[in-house]
Amino acid sequence: MLSSSTALLALLDADQLSVLCVMQPLPETIPQMGTLPPLQVNCPNFRLHLTSLPSPMFSRNDFSIWSILRKCIGMELSKITMPVIFNEPLSFLQRLTEYMEHTYLIHKASSFSDPVERMQCVAAFAVSAVASQWERTGKPFNPLLGETYELVRHNEAYTWTNPTCCVHNIIVGKLWIEQYGNVEIINHKTGDKCVLNFKPCGLFGKELHKVEGYIQDKSKKKLCALYGKWTECLYSVDPATFDAYKKNDKKNTEEKKNSKQTSSSEESDEMPVPDSESVFIIPGSVLLWRIAPRPPNSAQMYNFTSFAMVLNEVDKEMESVIPKTDCRLRPDIRAMENGEIGEGNASGRFIPGLC
């Protein structure tokens, strides 16, 4: 993936030939859309890539496509095997990767608030996607079943795991979902790590939905603290301030526990009532994210968010252009959305595995 300040200048590698730096920082503002600053020879932060293939292409002057096709008259076109001479040394998946060569235009578009400027960048990206096809008369190799292609570039790459999702009361009682466990987010370039703890609800539900953790550098120095609820919001704050708050909160919690007498130590599986207080905002905190409120009729609409509510929306114009494999055209889903449960079950039985 390319960062917002990086441009990709070349894609092809070789082993023996001259190299140049294919990636260079872009200025904050590009004076002319579609133009790149002069190539910087010294790019210590990026890997150098080669500028030529190990071998030049074969001449196609002595070969004619018609000489191949006339021998295949009456055959199914998809069954005809074309000579490799008409190919180029890339898979179709790699050709698709070339569409993302100028992703800095998309990043640039996202930085604008003016919709016209955004449209200009998107239009430029759409045009740039086909620029590499000029004089590319070679056919890429057909991808094999299950084939993948990984484009490796030495920018920031992040990986993370998801918390454990626990569904309570599957057989008896009211269903409710709890997310708990540690989530580790790793920046493989810098070594920075964020460890978030999705807290289990506990006996009295005090920790229900709560999330907290730290961002650390590769030496495990705390750079930032994060806290909030995965159902509501997430804040960041200075780690020292957060630790002081946690110490004081723990003291208050222990005092409350000592003043309460519980009749049973067994933990109930019923859905706990969330803490009446929302997330306490620690002074000096910065809001990173807050969820949008759900529509008033959400409880009657499968508890959908506003975004989820429109995902199955399709009009006549859209229906005429989307592929028949689009899930918005599935009869079983559509029947259920229309309240025709019996019809939805019947539709699903015709296609195994849909229901």
mmCIF file of N, CA and C in Angstrom, residues 192-283:
data_model
loop_
_atom_site.group_PDB
_atom_site.id
_atom_site.type_symbol
_atom_site.label_atom_id
_atom_site.label_comp_id
_atom_site.label_asym_id
_atom_site.label_seq_id
_atom_site.Cartn_x
_atom_site.Cartn_y
_atom_site.Cartn_z
ATOM 1 N N ASP A 192 6.020 -0.158 16.086
ATOM 2 C CA ASP A 192 5.041 0.317 17.058
ATOM 3 C C ASP A 192 3.918 -0.706 17.203
ATOM 4 N N LYS A 193 3.356 -0.730 18.393
ATOM 5 C CA LYS A 193 2.316 -1.714 18.680
ATOM 6 C C LYS A 193 1.235 -1.071 19.528
ATOM 7 N N CYS A 194 0.009 -1.439 19.255
ATOM 8 C CA CYS A 194 -1.120 -1.012 20.081
ATOM 9 C C CYS A 194 -1.795 -2.262 20.622
ATOM 10 N N VAL A 195 -1.913 -2.334 21.928
ATOM 11 C CA VAL A 195 -2.571 -3.469 22.574
ATOM 12 C C VAL A 195 -3.828 -2.953 23.267
ATOM 13 N N LEU A 196 -4.975 -3.421 22.803
ATOM 14 C CA LEU A 196 -6.257 -3.014 23.371
ATOM 15 C C LEU A 196 -6.879 -4.186 24.111
ATOM 16 N N ASN A 197 -7.410 -3.901 25.268
ATOM 17 C CA ASN A 197 -8.069 -4.921 26.080
ATOM 18 C C ASN A 197 -9.576 -4.686 26.060
ATOM 19 N N PHE A 198 -10.293 -5.579 25.372
ATOM 20 C CA PHE A 198 -11.751 -5.551 25.406
ATOM 21 C C PHE A 198 -12.178 -6.281 26.679
ATOM 22 N N LYS A 199 -12.699 -5.548 27.626
ATOM 23 C CA LYS A 199 -12.942 -6.105 28.948
ATOM 24 C C LYS A 199 -14.218 -6.948 28.982
ATOM 25 N N PRO A 200 -14.171 -8.098 29.661
ATOM 26 C CA PRO A 200 -15.409 -8.858 29.889
ATOM 27 C C PRO A 200 -16.313 -8.103 30.850
ATOM 28 N N CYS A 201 -17.597 -8.386 30.786
ATOM 29 C CA CYS A 201 -18.547 -7.562 31.547
ATOM 30 C C CYS A 201 -18.379 -7.724 33.051
ATOM 31 N N GLY A 202 -17.955 -8.887 33.515
ATOM 32 C CA GLY A 202 -17.784 -9.086 34.942
ATOM 33 C C GLY A 202 -19.104 -9.385 35.646
ATOM 34 N N LEU A 203 -19.038 -9.513 36.964
ATOM 35 C CA LEU A 203 -20.185 -9.939 37.766
ATOM 36 C C LEU A 203 -21.303 -8.912 37.789
ATOM 37 N N PHE A 204 -20.956 -7.638 37.881
ATOM 38 C CA PHE A 204 -21.971 -6.597 37.995
ATOM 39 C C PHE A 204 -22.127 -5.782 36.713
ATOM 40 N N GLY A 205 -21.428 -6.169 35.666
ATOM 41 C CA GLY A 205 -21.574 -5.464 34.398
ATOM 42 C C GLY A 205 -20.881 -4.123 34.338
ATOM 43 N N LYS A 206 -20.027 -3.829 35.317
ATOM 44 C CA LYS A 206 -19.371 -2.525 35.338
ATOM 45 C C LYS A 206 -18.435 -2.333 34.148
ATOM 46 N N GLU A 207 -17.810 -3.422 33.705
ATOM 47 C CA GLU A 207 -16.839 -3.319 32.615
ATOM 48 C C GLU A 207 -17.460 -3.586 31.241
ATOM 49 N N LEU A 208 -18.768 -3.696 31.172
ATOM 50 C CA LEU A 208 -19.442 -4.037 29.920
ATOM 51 C C LEU A 208 -19.092 -3.042 28.820
ATOM 52 N N HIS A 209 -18.618 -3.555 27.698
ATOM 53 C CA HIS A 209 -18.294 -2.796 26.477
ATOM 54 C C HIS A 209 -17.012 -1.978 26.580
ATOM 55 N N LYS A 210 -16.341 -1.992 27.707
ATOM 56 C CA LYS A 210 -15.189 -1.109 27.874
ATOM 57 C C LYS A 210 -13.962 -1.621 27.122
ATOM 58 N N VAL A 211 -13.203 -0.677 26.594
ATOM 59 C CA VAL A 211 -11.956 -0.959 25.879
ATOM 60 C C VAL A 211 -10.897 0.000 26.390
ATOM 61 N N GLU A 212 -9.713 -0.520 26.626
ATOM 62 C CA GLU A 212 -8.608 0.355 27.003
ATOM 63 C C GLU A 212 -7.289 -0.297 26.622
ATOM 64 N N GLY A 213 -6.282 0.523 26.452
ATOM 65 C CA GLY A 213 -4.975 -0.003 26.072
ATOM 66 C C GLY A 213 -3.988 1.102 25.802
ATOM 67 N N TYR A 214 -2.846 0.706 25.249
ATOM 68 C CA TYR A 214 -1.751 1.648 25.024
ATOM 69 C C TYR A 214 -1.152 1.455 23.633
ATOM 70 N N ILE A 215 -0.602 2.531 23.133
ATOM 71 C CA ILE A 215 0.261 2.481 21.956
ATOM 72 C C ILE A 215 1.695 2.554 22.452
ATOM 73 N N GLN A 216 2.515 1.590 22.025
ATOM 74 C CA GLN A 216 3.897 1.507 22.483
ATOM 75 C C GLN A 216 4.836 1.498 21.285
ATOM 76 N N ASP A 217 6.055 2.012 21.508
ATOM 77 C CA ASP A 217 7.063 1.896 20.460
ATOM 78 C C ASP A 217 7.737 0.527 20.569
ATOM 79 N N LYS A 218 8.718 0.281 19.714
ATOM 80 C CA LYS A 218 9.337 -1.049 19.704
ATOM 81 C C LYS A 218 10.119 -1.357 20.974
ATOM 82 N N SER A 219 10.443 -0.322 21.753
ATOM 83 C CA SER A 219 11.101 -0.551 23.040
ATOM 84 C C SER A 219 10.093 -0.656 24.180
ATOM 85 N N LYS A 220 8.807 -0.721 23.826
ATOM 86 C CA LYS A 220 7.690 -0.869 24.758
ATOM 87 C C LYS A 220 7.460 0.368 25.620
ATOM 88 N N LYS A 221 7.928 1.506 25.147
ATOM 89 C CA LYS A 221 7.628 2.759 25.825
ATOM 90 C C LYS A 221 6.219 3.201 25.458
ATOM 91 N N LYS A 222 5.430 3.546 26.465
ATOM 92 C CA LYS A 222 4.054 3.970 26.231
ATOM 93 C C LYS A 222 4.031 5.354 25.582
ATOM 94 N N LEU A 223 3.403 5.428 24.434
ATOM 95 C CA LEU A 223 3.306 6.691 23.707
ATOM 96 C C LEU A 223 1.952 7.352 23.882
ATOM 97 N N CYS A 224 0.938 6.551 24.108
ATOM 98 C CA CYS A 224 -0.419 7.075 24.167
ATOM 99 C C CYS A 224 -1.309 6.035 24.828
ATOM 100 N N ALA A 225 -2.341 6.495 25.501
ATOM 101 C CA ALA A 225 -3.337 5.600 26.086
ATOM 102 C C ALA A 225 -4.660 5.777 25.355
ATOM 103 N N LEU A 226 -5.369 4.685 25.178
ATOM 104 C CA LEU A 226 -6.669 4.708 24.513
ATOM 105 C C LEU A 226 -7.712 4.116 25.450
ATOM 106 N N TYR A 227 -8.907 4.668 25.422
ATOM 107 C CA TYR A 227 -9.983 4.135 26.256
ATOM 108 C C TYR A 227 -11.331 4.509 25.649
ATOM 109 N N GLY A 228 -12.345 3.784 26.063
ATOM 110 C CA GLY A 228 -13.691 4.066 25.579
ATOM 111 C C GLY A 228 -14.557 2.829 25.664
ATOM 112 N N LYS A 229 -15.586 2.781 24.819
ATOM 113 C CA LYS A 229 -16.470 1.627 24.705
ATOM 114 C C LYS A 229 -16.608 1.262 23.238
ATOM 115 N N TRP A 230 -16.547 -0.035 22.956
ATOM 116 C CA TRP A 230 -16.610 -0.437 21.553
ATOM 117 C C TRP A 230 -17.996 -0.216 20.961
ATOM 118 N N THR A 231 -18.963 0.090 21.783
ATOM 119 C CA THR A 231 -20.305 0.406 21.303
ATOM 120 C C THR A 231 -20.546 1.905 21.163
ATOM 121 N N GLU A 232 -19.587 2.720 21.609
ATOM 122 C CA GLU A 232 -19.847 4.161 21.642
ATOM 123 C C GLU A 232 -18.729 5.009 21.043
ATOM 124 N N CYS A 233 -17.531 4.927 21.621
ATOM 125 C CA CYS A 233 -16.515 5.916 21.276
ATOM 126 C C CYS A 233 -15.136 5.419 21.686
ATOM 127 N N LEU A 234 -14.119 6.161 21.248
ATOM 128 C CA LEU A 234 -12.741 5.869 21.628
ATOM 129 C C LEU A 234 -11.993 7.186 21.769
ATOM 130 N N TYR A 235 -11.270 7.321 22.886
ATOM 131 C CA TYR A 235 -10.502 8.528 23.177
ATOM 132 C C TYR A 235 -9.025 8.176 23.320
ATOM 133 N N SER A 236 -8.186 9.185 23.149
ATOM 134 C CA SER A 236 -6.756 9.052 23.427
ATOM 135 C C SER A 236 -6.360 10.090 24.464
ATOM 136 N N VAL A 237 -5.364 9.744 25.269
ATOM 137 C CA VAL A 237 -4.909 10.640 26.317
ATOM 138 C C VAL A 237 -3.468 10.289 26.656
ATOM 139 N N ASP A 238 -2.791 11.199 27.330
ATOM 140 C CA ASP A 238 -1.419 10.960 27.761
ATOM 141 C C ASP A 238 -1.382 9.758 28.705
ATOM 142 N N PRO A 239 -0.431 8.849 28.522
ATOM 143 C CA PRO A 239 -0.419 7.628 29.346
ATOM 144 C C PRO A 239 -0.266 7.888 30.835
ATOM 145 N N ALA A 240 0.506 8.903 31.206
ATOM 146 C CA ALA A 240 0.677 9.194 32.632
ATOM 147 C C ALA A 240 -0.646 9.651 33.245
ATOM 148 N N THR A 241 -1.373 10.476 32.522
ATOM 149 C CA THR A 241 -2.678 10.930 32.997
ATOM 150 C C THR A 241 -3.644 9.762 33.135
ATOM 151 N N PHE A 242 -3.605 8.849 32.169
ATOM 152 C CA PHE A 242 -4.500 7.697 32.200
ATOM 153 C C PHE A 242 -4.161 6.778 33.370
ATOM 154 N N ASP A 243 -2.871 6.551 33.606
ATOM 155 C CA ASP A 243 -2.468 5.682 34.711
ATOM 156 C C ASP A 243 -2.906 6.264 36.050
ATOM 157 N N ALA A 244 -2.801 7.593 36.182
ATOM 158 C CA ALA A 244 -3.228 8.231 37.425
ATOM 159 C C ALA A 244 -4.735 8.079 37.621
ATOM 160 N N TYR A 245 -5.482 8.215 36.545
ATOM 161 C CA TYR A 245 -6.937 8.045 36.628
ATOM 162 C C TYR A 245 -7.294 6.610 36.997
ATOM 163 N N LYS A 246 -6.608 5.646 36.381
ATOM 164 C CA LYS A 246 -6.899 4.248 36.661
ATOM 165 C C LYS A 246 -6.596 3.896 38.123
ATOM 166 N N LYS A 247 -5.524 4.455 38.641
ATOM 167 C CA LYS A 247 -5.157 4.183 40.031
ATOM 168 C C LYS A 247 -6.228 4.702 40.978
ATOM 169 N N ASN A 248 -6.724 5.891 40.703
ATOM 170 C CA ASN A 248 -7.761 6.477 41.544
ATOM 171 C C ASN A 248 -9.089 5.727 41.382
ATOM 172 N N ASP A 249 -9.390 5.308 40.152
ATOM 173 C CA ASP A 249 -10.637 4.587 39.896
ATOM 174 C C ASP A 249 -10.623 3.217 40.571
ATOM 175 N N LYS A 250 -9.471 2.573 40.578
ATOM 176 C CA LYS A 250 -9.354 1.266 41.230
ATOM 177 C C LYS A 250 -9.581 1.389 42.729
ATOM 178 N N LYS A 251 -9.069 2.467 43.311
ATOM 179 C CA LYS A 251 -9.246 2.686 44.748
ATOM 180 C C LYS A 251 -10.720 2.868 45.079
ATOM 181 N N ASN A 252 -11.419 3.663 44.256
ATOM 182 C CA ASN A 252 -12.846 3.893 44.496
ATOM 183 C C ASN A 252 -13.657 2.616 44.305
ATOM 184 N N THR A 253 -13.263 1.797 43.333
ATOM 185 C CA THR A 253 -13.982 0.549 43.075
ATOM 186 C C THR A 253 -13.846 -0.416 44.239
ATOM 187 N N GLU A 254 -12.660 -0.505 44.815
ATOM 188 C CA GLU A 254 -12.445 -1.404 45.949
ATOM 189 C C GLU A 254 -13.255 -0.960 47.160
ATOM 190 N N GLU A 255 -13.382 0.348 47.353
ATOM 191 C CA GLU A 255 -14.174 0.846 48.471
ATOM 192 C C GLU A 255 -15.644 0.485 48.300
ATOM 193 N N LYS A 256 -16.133 0.564 47.042
ATOM 194 C CA LYS A 256 -17.532 0.214 46.784
ATOM 195 C C LYS A 256 -17.769 -1.275 46.998
ATOM 196 N N LYS A 257 -16.800 -2.093 46.585
ATOM 197 C CA LYS A 257 -16.948 -3.540 46.752
ATOM 198 C C LYS A 257 -17.018 -3.918 48.228
ATOM 199 N N ASN A 258 -16.212 -3.262 49.039
ATOM 200 C CA ASN A 258 -16.190 -3.581 50.457
ATOM 201 C C ASN A 258 -17.489 -3.194 51.148
ATOM 202 N N SER A 259 -18.186 -2.211 50.595
ATOM 203 C CA SER A 259 -19.425 -1.751 51.212
ATOM 204 C C SER A 259 -20.631 -2.558 50.761
ATOM 205 N N LYS A 260 -20.472 -3.443 49.745
ATOM 206 C CA LYS A 260 -21.585 -4.230 49.212
ATOM 207 C C LYS A 260 -21.510 -5.664 49.724
ATOM 208 N N GLN A 261 -22.647 -6.225 49.993
ATOM 209 C CA GLN A 261 -22.735 -7.624 50.393
ATOM 210 C C GLN A 261 -23.463 -8.386 49.284
ATOM 211 N N THR A 262 -22.816 -9.388 48.715
ATOM 212 C CA THR A 262 -23.432 -10.159 47.634
ATOM 213 C C THR A 262 -23.887 -11.500 48.174
ATOM 214 N N SER A 263 -25.080 -11.945 47.762
ATOM 215 C CA SER A 263 -25.632 -13.206 48.240
ATOM 216 C C SER A 263 -25.087 -14.407 47.503
ATOM 217 N N SER A 264 -24.529 -14.196 46.316
ATOM 218 C CA SER A 264 -24.018 -15.321 45.529
ATOM 219 C C SER A 264 -22.791 -14.874 44.787
ATOM 220 N N SER A 265 -21.845 -15.792 44.679
ATOM 221 C CA SER A 265 -20.622 -15.479 43.948
ATOM 222 C C SER A 265 -20.671 -15.999 42.531
ATOM 223 N N GLU A 266 -21.777 -16.690 42.171
ATOM 224 C CA GLU A 266 -21.876 -17.237 40.836
ATOM 225 C C GLU A 266 -22.224 -16.140 39.842
ATOM 226 N N GLU A 267 -21.612 -16.203 38.703
ATOM 227 C CA GLU A 267 -21.813 -15.193 37.679
ATOM 228 C C GLU A 267 -23.013 -15.559 36.821
ATOM 229 N N SER A 268 -23.946 -14.614 36.658
ATOM 230 C CA SER A 268 -25.137 -14.838 35.852
ATOM 231 C C SER A 268 -24.817 -14.664 34.383
ATOM 232 N N ASP A 269 -25.565 -15.408 33.556
ATOM 233 C CA ASP A 269 -25.380 -15.294 32.118
ATOM 234 C C ASP A 269 -26.398 -14.354 31.501
ATOM 235 N N GLU A 270 -27.244 -13.741 32.351
ATOM 236 C CA GLU A 270 -28.205 -12.778 31.827
ATOM 237 C C GLU A 270 -27.475 -11.515 31.393
ATOM 238 N N MET A 271 -28.090 -10.822 30.461
ATOM 239 C CA MET A 271 -27.463 -9.608 29.947
ATOM 240 C C MET A 271 -27.420 -8.552 31.038
ATOM 241 N N PRO A 272 -26.234 -8.083 31.429
ATOM 242 C CA PRO A 272 -26.142 -7.081 32.490
ATOM 243 C C PRO A 272 -26.629 -5.727 32.011
ATOM 244 N N VAL A 273 -27.076 -4.930 32.947
ATOM 245 C CA VAL A 273 -27.496 -3.574 32.608
ATOM 246 C C VAL A 273 -26.252 -2.711 32.505
ATOM 247 N N PRO A 274 -26.049 -2.020 31.379
ATOM 248 C CA PRO A 274 -24.853 -1.192 31.240
ATOM 249 C C PRO A 274 -24.791 -0.121 32.311
ATOM 250 N N ASP A 275 -23.591 0.268 32.645
ATOM 251 C CA ASP A 275 -23.376 1.320 33.618
ATOM 252 C C ASP A 275 -24.163 2.552 33.215
ATOM 253 N N SER A 276 -24.893 3.129 34.172
ATOM 254 C CA SER A 276 -25.710 4.302 33.855
ATOM 255 C C SER A 276 -24.855 5.452 33.348
ATOM 256 N N GLU A 277 -23.643 5.531 33.820
ATOM 257 C CA GLU A 277 -22.739 6.563 33.340
ATOM 258 C C GLU A 277 -22.127 6.129 32.018
ATOM 259 N N SER A 278 -22.033 7.058 31.084
ATOM 260 C CA SER A 278 -21.335 6.763 29.844
ATOM 261 C C SER A 278 -19.837 6.843 30.124
ATOM 262 N N VAL A 279 -19.048 6.897 29.075
ATOM 263 C CA VAL A 279 -17.596 6.933 29.254
ATOM 264 C C VAL A 279 -17.201 8.231 29.948
ATOM 265 N N PHE A 280 -16.486 8.096 31.049
ATOM 266 C CA PHE A 280 -15.973 9.283 31.731
ATOM 267 C C PHE A 280 -14.798 9.830 30.934
ATOM 268 N N ILE A 281 -14.890 11.096 30.552
ATOM 269 C CA ILE A 281 -13.855 11.709 29.726
ATOM 270 C C ILE A 281 -12.758 12.262 30.628
ATOM 271 N N ILE A 282 -11.593 11.694 30.524
ATOM 272 C CA ILE A 282 -10.450 12.146 31.306
ATOM 273 C C ILE A 282 -9.979 13.489 30.755
ATOM 274 N N PRO A 283 -9.712 14.461 31.613
ATOM 275 C CA PRO A 283 -9.242 15.768 31.129
ATOM 276 C C PRO A 283 -8.014 15.636 30.229
#
